[in-house]
Coordinates of C-alpha atoms in Angstrom, one line a residue:
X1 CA 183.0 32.4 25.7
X2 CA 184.7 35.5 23.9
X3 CA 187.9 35.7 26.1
X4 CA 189.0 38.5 23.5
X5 CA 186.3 40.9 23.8
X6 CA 186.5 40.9 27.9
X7 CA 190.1 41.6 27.9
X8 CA 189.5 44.6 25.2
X9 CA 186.9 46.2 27.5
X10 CA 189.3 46.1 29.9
X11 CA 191.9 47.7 28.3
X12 CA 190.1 50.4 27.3
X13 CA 189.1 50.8 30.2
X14 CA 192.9 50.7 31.7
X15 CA 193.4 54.1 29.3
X16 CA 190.5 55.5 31.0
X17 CA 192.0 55.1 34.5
X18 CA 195.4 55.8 33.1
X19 CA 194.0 59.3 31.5
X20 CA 192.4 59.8 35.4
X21 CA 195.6 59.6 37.1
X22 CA 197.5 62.4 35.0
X23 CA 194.5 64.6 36.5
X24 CA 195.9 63.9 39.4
X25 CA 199.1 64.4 38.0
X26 CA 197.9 67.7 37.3
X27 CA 197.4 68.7 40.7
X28 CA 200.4 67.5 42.2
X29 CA 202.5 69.6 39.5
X30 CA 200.7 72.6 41.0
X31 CA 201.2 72.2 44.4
X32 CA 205.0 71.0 43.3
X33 CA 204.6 68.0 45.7
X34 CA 206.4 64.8 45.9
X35 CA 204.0 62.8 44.5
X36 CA 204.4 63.9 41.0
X37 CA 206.8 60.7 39.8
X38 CA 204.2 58.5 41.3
X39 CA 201.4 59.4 38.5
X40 CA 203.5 59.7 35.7
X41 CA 204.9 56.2 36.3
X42 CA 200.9 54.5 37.3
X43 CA 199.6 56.8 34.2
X44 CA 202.6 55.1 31.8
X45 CA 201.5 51.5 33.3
X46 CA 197.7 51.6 32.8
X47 CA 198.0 53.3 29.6
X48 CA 200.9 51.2 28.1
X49 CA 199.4 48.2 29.2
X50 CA 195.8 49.2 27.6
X51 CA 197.1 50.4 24.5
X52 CA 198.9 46.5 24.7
X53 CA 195.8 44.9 25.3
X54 CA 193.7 46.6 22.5
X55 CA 196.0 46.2 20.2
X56 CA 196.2 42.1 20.8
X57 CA 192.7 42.1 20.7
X58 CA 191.7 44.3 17.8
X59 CA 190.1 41.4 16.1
X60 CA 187.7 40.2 18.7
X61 CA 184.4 39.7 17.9
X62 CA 182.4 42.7 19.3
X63 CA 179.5 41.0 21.3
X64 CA 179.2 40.7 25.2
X65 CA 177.2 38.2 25.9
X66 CA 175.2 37.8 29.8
X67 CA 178.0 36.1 31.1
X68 CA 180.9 38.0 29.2
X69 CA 178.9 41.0 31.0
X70 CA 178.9 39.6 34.2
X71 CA 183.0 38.6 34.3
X72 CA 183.8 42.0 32.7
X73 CA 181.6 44.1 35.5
X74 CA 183.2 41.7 38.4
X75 CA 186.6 41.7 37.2
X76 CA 186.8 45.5 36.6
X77 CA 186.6 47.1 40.0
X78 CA 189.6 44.4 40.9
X79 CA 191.7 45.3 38.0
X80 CA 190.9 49.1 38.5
X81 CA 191.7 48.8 42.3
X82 CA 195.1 46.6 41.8
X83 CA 196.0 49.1 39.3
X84 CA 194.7 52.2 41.4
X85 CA 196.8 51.4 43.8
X86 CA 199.9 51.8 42.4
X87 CA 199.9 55.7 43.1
X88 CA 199.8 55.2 46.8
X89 CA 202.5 52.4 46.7
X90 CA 204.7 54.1 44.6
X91 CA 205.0 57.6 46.3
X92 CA 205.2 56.0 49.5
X93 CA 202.0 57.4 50.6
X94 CA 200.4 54.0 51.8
X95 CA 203.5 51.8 51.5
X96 CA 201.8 48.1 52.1
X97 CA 200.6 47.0 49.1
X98 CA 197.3 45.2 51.3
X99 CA 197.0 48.7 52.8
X100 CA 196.9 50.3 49.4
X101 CA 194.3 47.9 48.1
X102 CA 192.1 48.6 50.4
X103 CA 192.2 52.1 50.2
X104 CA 191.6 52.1 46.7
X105 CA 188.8 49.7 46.5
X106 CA 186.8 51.3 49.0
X107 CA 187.1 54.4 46.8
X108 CA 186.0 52.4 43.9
X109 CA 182.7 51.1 45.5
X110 CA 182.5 54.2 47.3
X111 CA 182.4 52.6 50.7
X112 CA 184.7 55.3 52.1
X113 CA 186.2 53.2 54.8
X114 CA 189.5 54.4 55.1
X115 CA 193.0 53.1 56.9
X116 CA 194.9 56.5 57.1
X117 CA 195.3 58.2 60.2
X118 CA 196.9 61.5 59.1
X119 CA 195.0 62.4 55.7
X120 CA 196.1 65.8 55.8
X121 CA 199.3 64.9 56.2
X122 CA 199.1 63.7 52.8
X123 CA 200.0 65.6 49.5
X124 CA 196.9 67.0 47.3
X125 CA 197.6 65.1 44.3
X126 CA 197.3 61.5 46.5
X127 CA 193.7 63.6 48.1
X128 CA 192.7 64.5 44.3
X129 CA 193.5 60.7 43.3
X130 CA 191.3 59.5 46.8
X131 CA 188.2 61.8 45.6
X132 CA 188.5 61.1 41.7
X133 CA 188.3 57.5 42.6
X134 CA 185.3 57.8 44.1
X135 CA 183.9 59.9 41.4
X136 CA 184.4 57.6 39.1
X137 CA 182.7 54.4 40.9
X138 CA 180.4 56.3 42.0
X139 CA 177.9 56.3 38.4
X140 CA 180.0 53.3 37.8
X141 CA 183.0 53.0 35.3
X142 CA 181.0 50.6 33.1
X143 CA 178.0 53.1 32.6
X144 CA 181.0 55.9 31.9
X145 CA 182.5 53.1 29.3
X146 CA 179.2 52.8 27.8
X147 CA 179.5 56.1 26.6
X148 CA 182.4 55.1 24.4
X149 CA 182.0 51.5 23.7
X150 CA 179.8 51.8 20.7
X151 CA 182.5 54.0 19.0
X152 CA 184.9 50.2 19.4
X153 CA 181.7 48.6 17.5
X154 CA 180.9 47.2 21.2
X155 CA 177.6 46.7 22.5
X156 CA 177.0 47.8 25.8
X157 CA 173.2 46.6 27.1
X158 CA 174.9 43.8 28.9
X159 CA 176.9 45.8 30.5
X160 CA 174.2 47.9 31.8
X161 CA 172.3 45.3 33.2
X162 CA 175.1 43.8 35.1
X163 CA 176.3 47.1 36.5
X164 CA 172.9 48.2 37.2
X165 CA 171.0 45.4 39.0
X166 CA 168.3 46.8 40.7
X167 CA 164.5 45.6 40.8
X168 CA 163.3 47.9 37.7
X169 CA 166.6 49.9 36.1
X170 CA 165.0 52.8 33.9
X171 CA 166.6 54.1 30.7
X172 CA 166.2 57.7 29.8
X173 CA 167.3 56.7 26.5
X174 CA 166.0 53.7 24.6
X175 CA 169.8 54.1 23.2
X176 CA 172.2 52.7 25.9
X177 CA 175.2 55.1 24.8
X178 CA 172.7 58.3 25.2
X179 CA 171.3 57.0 28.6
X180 CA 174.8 57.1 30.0
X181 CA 175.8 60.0 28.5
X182 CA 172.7 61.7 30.1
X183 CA 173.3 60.5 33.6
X184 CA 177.4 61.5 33.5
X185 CA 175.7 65.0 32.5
X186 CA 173.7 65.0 35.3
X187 CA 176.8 63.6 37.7
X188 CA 178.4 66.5 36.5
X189 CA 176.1 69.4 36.5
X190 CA 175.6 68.6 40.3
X191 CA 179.7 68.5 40.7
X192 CA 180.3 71.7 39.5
X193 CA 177.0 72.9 41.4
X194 CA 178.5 71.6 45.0
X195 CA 181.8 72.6 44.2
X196 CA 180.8 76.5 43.4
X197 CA 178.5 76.4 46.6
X198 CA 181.1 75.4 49.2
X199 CA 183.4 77.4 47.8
X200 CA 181.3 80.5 48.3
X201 CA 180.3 79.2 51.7
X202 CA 184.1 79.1 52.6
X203 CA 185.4 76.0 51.7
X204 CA 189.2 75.7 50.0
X205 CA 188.9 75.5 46.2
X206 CA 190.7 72.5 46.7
X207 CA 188.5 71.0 49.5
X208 CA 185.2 71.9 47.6
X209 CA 186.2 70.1 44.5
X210 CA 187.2 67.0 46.4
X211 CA 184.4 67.3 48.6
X212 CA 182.1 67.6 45.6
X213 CA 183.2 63.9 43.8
X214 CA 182.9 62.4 47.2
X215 CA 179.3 63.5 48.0
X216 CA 178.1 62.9 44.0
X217 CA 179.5 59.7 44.5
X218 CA 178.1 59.0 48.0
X219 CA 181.4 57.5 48.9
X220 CA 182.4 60.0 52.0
X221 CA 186.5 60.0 51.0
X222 CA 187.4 64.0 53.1
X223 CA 190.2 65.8 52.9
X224 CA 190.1 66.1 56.6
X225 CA 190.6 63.4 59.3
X226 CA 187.7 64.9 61.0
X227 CA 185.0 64.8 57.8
X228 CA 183.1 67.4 57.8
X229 CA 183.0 67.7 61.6
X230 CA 186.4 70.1 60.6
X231 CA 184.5 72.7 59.4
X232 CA 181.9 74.4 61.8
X233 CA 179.9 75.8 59.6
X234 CA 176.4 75.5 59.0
X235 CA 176.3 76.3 55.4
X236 CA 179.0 74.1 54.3
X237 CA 176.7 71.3 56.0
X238 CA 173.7 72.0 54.8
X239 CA 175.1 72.4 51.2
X240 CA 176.4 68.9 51.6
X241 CA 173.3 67.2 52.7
X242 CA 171.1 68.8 50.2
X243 CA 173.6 66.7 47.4
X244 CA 174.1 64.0 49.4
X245 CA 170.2 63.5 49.4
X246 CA 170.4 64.5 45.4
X247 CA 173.2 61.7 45.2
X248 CA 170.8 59.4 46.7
X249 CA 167.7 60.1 44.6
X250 CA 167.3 58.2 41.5
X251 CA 168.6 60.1 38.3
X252 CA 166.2 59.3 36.1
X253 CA 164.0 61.5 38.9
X254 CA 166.8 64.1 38.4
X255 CA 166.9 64.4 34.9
X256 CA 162.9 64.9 34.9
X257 CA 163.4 67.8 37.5
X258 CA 165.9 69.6 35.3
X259 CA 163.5 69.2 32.6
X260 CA 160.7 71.1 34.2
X261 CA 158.4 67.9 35.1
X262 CA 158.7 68.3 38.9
X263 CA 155.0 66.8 38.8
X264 CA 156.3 63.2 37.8
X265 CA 158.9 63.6 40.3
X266 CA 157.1 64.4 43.3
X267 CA 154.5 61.6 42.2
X268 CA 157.0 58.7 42.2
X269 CA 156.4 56.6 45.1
X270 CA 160.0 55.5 45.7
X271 CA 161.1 59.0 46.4
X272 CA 157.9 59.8 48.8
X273 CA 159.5 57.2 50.8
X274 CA 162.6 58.1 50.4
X275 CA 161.5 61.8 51.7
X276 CA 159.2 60.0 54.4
X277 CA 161.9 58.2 55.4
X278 CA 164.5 60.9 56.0
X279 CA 161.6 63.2 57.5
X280 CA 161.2 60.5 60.1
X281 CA 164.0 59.3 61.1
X282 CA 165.3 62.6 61.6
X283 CA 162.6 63.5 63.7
X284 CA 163.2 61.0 66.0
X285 CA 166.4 61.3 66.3
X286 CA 166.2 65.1 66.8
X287 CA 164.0 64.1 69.5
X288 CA 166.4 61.9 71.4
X289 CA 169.0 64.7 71.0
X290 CA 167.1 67.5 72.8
X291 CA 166.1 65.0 75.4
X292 CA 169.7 63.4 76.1
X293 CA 172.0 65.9 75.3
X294 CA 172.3 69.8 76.2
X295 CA 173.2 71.2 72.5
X296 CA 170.7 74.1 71.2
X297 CA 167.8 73.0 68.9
X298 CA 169.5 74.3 65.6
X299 CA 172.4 72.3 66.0
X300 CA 170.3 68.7 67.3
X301 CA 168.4 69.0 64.3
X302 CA 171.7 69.6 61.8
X303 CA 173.4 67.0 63.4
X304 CA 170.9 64.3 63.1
X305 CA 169.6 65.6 59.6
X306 CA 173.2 65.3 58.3
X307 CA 173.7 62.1 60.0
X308 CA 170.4 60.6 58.1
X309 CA 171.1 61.4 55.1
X310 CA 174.9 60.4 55.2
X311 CA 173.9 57.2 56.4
X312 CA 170.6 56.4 54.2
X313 CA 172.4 57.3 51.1
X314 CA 175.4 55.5 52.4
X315 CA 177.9 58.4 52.0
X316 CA 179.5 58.5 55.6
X317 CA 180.3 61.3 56.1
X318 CA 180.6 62.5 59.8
X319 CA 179.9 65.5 61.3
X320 CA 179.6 63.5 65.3
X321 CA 180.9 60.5 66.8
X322 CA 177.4 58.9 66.6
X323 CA 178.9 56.0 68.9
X324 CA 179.0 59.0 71.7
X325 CA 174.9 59.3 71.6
X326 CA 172.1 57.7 73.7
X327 CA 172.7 53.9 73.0
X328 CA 169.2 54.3 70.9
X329 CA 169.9 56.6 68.7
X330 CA 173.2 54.5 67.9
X331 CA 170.7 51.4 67.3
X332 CA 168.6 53.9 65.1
X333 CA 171.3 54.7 63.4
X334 CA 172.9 51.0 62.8
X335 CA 169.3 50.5 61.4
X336 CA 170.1 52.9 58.8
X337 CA 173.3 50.7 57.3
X338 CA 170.4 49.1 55.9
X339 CA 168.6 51.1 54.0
X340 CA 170.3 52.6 51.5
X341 CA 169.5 55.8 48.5
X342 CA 167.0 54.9 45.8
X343 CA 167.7 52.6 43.4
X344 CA 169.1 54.2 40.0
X345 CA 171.1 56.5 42.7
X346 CA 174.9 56.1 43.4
X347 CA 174.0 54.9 46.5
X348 CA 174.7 51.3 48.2
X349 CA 173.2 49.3 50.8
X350 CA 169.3 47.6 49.9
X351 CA 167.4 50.6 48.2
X352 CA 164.7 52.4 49.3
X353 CA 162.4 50.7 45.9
X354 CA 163.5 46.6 47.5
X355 CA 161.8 48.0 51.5
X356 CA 159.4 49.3 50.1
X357 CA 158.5 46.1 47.8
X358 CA 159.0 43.5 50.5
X359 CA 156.9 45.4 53.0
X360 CA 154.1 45.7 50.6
X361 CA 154.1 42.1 49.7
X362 CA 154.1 41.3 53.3
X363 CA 151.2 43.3 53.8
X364 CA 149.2 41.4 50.8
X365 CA 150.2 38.2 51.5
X366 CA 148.4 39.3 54.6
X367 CA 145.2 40.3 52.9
X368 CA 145.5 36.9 50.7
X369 CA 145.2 35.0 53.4
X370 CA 142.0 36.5 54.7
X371 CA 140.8 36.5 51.0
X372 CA 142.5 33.4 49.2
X373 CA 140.3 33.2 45.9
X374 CA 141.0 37.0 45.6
X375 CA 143.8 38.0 43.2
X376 CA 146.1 40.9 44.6
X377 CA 149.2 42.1 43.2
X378 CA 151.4 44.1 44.1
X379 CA 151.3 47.7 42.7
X380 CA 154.7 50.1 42.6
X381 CA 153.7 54.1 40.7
X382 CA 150.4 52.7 40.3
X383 CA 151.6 49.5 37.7
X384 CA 151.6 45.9 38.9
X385 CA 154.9 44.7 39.7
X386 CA 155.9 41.4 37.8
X387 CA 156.0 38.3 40.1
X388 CA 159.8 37.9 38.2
X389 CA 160.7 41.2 40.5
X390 CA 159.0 40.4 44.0
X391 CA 161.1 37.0 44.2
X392 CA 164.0 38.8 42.9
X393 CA 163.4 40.9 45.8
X394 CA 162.7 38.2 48.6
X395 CA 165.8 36.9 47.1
X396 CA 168.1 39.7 47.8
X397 CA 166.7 39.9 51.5
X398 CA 167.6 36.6 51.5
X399 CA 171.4 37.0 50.8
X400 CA 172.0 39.8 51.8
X401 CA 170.8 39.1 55.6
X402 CA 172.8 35.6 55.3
X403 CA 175.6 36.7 53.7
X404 CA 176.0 40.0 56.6
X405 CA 175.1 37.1 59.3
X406 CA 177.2 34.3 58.3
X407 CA 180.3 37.3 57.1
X408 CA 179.3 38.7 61.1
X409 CA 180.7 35.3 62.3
X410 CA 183.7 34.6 60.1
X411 CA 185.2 38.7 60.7
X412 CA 184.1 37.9 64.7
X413 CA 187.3 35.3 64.1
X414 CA 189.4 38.2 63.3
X415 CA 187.9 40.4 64.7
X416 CA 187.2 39.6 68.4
X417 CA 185.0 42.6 69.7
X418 CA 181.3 41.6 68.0
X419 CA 180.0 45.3 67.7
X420 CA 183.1 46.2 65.8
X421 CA 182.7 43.0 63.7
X422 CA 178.8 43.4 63.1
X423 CA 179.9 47.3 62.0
X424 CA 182.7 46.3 60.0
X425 CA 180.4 43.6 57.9
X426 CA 177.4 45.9 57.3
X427 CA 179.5 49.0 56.7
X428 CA 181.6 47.0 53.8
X429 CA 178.3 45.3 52.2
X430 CA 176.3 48.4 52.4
X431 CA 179.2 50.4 51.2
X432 CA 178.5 52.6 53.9
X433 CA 182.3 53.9 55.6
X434 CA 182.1 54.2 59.2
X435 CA 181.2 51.1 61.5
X436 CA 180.9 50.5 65.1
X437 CA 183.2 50.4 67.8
X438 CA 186.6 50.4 66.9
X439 CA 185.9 50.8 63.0
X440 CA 183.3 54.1 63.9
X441 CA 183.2 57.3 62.6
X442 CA 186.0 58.7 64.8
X443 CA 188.1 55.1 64.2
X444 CA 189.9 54.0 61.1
X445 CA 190.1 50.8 59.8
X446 CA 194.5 50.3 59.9
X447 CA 194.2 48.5 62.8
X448 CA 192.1 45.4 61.2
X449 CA 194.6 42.4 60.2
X450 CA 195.7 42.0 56.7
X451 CA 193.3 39.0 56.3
X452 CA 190.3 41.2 57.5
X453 CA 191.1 43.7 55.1
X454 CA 190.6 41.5 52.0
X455 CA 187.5 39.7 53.4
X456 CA 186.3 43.5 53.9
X457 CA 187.5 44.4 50.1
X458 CA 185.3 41.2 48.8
X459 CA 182.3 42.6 50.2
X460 CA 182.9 45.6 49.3
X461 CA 182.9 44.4 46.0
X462 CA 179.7 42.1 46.5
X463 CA 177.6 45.4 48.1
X464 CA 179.0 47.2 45.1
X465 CA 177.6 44.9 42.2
X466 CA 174.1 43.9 44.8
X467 CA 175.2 40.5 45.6
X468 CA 174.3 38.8 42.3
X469 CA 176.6 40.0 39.4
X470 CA 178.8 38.5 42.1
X471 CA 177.5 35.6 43.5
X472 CA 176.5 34.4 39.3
X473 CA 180.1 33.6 38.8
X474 CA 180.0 30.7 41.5
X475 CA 177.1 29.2 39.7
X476 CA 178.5 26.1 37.7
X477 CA 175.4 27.1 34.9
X478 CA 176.8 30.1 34.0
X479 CA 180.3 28.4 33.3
X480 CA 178.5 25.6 30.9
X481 CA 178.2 26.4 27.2

């Protein structure tokens, strides 16, 4: 195994988080908060230590092999998170180091669960820091490293495939380093877009910006304790759900759209379901609004629009305390945790592409039966989909329902209330942000025990990566030469 070349990823990509925090550093200067000590002393650390670390290894050979790949991916979003941390420790802004963690890890996978109960309480450099973390998980800090890799003689393919593990990852580029440049151009394009658009809708400069990386990154971090549901108006929410469904569209589909092909776009099957999908669920939801509840059409229809989409593309945001609907709706709702954005999207959960593939090879398993001799494959954008990727698929169902069940059972144990559990589990794997009962959208997660909060931060960490860049590393093969 080459030991030397994981560590020297890793320091690079300590500088890169190290360069992120005097951003934030930045912003607390401005605002002349307390804060500013904090990110001069975390910036020092990362960069010192990758500076260190890439000098020591400066002779390492410069492949990354699958499994190299798979450790560096893993290993980066805990590194990243234990040193991300030491902003909130440090300024005394989340003291606990366990609370800390968590914090920052769910801004790295972009789950959005939180454990603060006063956020505005909270100086804007620590709110920058919250949102930039986000950002910066949200394409994925290996696709951003692939960018630069090449320049260190470093191949990055592996890389990709590890952080990017869905059933059929596209490359714009046949080169790697241009494909990730390309979709951090898009990233930010559409940042600067949202931020300009809630600004002149009303939002703080501040807010907007912060709002911006959050919603890009489908991670739901606000700069209010009450999300979104702080600001009233209908613009600012409207603005937000047209990115957050942009966030949770494939960006290979984006980049088409921005050059002009809107006719490949609108022809890709994924994102008809995707629409369908949204279209339908807010529909019924609507529905059950008007019927149960006395608020005016316009604002039934925002609110479960906005909730849809947050939920689907696993942002979290909250605009309602869906918990306070028609027990239904809540179901509906909870049904959502499992869906997920497209795949190629910065969204977590299962991906619209892996439904969509299991219920069509339900369907012609179906038809086989009736017609046994008869061969029928399964077709995705008109192509027939490799029999490699349909069990890849069946196998992620798999997991991912065992792994929420049996996780369901073990957080029940700390946990005693088993609707806060189930949301807990399914909120954490699908990298969603607000849970059920006590851990919903009105709720924070301080409350959970310091045990809970770990087991919450591994699956974080497991939704994050899908399960298998993961799970590989307890597979005795990959250890064997």
């Amino acid at each position: 195994m080459n030991v030397r070349i994981i560590f020297r990823v890793l320091g690079l990509l300590l500088l890169i988080e190290g360069v992120a925090m005097l951003l934030a550093l930045i912003v607390s200067v401005l605002y002349k908060e307390y804060d500013q000590s904090a990110f001069l002393i975390s910036s020092g650390i990362n960069v010192l230590l990758g500076i260190i670390i890439l000098y020591l290894t400066r002779n390492a050979r410069r492949d990354i092999a699958r499994r190299e790949g798979y450790i560096i991916v893993s290993s980066v979003w805990i590194v990243f998170s234990f040193f991300g941390s030491l902003p909130y420790v440090i300024s005394g802004a989340i003291p606990n180091f366990t609370n800390a963690f968590f914090e920052t890890i769910s801004g790295f996978t972009t789950t959005g669960s939180s454990i603060l109960a006063d956020i505005e309480a909270l100086p804007h450099g620590i709110l920058f820091w919250r949102s930039i973390t986000q950002w910066l998980g949200g394409m994925g800090i290996i696709v951003l490293s692939l960018a630069i890799l090449p320049v260190f003689g470093i191949g990055g393919m592996q890389l990709f495939m590890a952080e990017v593990p869905g059933p059929t990852p596209d490359r714009i580029s046949p080169r790697i380093r241009q494909t990730a440049k390309t979709l951090w151009g898009i990233y930010l394009i559409f940042t600067v877009a949202e931020t300009l658009l809630l600004w002149l809708a009303g939002m703080e400069f501040f807010d907007a910006i912060c709002h911006s990386f959050t919603t890009m990154a489908t991670g739901g971090f606000s700069t209010k304790q009450a999300s979104i549901a702080y600001w009233s108006s209908p613009a600012i929410q409207y603005i937000i759900v047209v990115f957050m469904f942009l966030a949770g569209t494939n960006f290979t589909l984006s980049y088409l759209a921005i050059k002009g092909k809107f006719r490949r776009v609108f022809k890709d099957e994924e994102f008809k379901y995707y629409g369908l999908f949204v279209i339908g669920f807010t529909l019924f939801i609507f529905s059950g609004l008007l019927l149960s509840s006395e608020i005016g059409v316009e604002q039934a229809f925002r609110d479960a629009l906005f909730q849809v989409v947050s939920i689907m593309t696993t942002t979290g945001y909250a605009t309602v305390d869906y918990l306070l609907w028609s027990p239904i709706l809540t179901v509906i709702i909870f049904a959502l945790f499992f869906f997920g954005g497209s795949a190629g999207s910065t969204g977590g959960s299962i991906k619209i592409m892996r439904i969509v593939l299991l219920l069509k090879n339900s369907y012609y398993e179906l038809r086989r039966m009736v017609h046994p001799l008869a061969v029928i494959p399964v077709k995705f954008n008109n192509h027939s989909v490799d029999q490699k990727i349909i069990t890849n698929v069946l196998a992620f169902f798999m997991f991912y329902f065992v792994i929420f069940g049996f996780s369901t059972v073990i957080f029940s144990l700390i946990e005693p209330d088993l609707e806060s559990a189930m949301g807990a589990v399914a909120t954490s794997l699908g990298n969603i942000g607000p849970g059920l009962g006590n851990v919903g959208p009105a709720e924070n997660f301080m409350h959970i025990k310091p045990v809970g909060k770990w087991f919450l931060s591994f699956l974080m960490l497991l939704g994050r990566l899908e399960l298998f860049t993961v799970l590989v590393l307890f597979s005795p093969a990959l250890w064997k030469e």
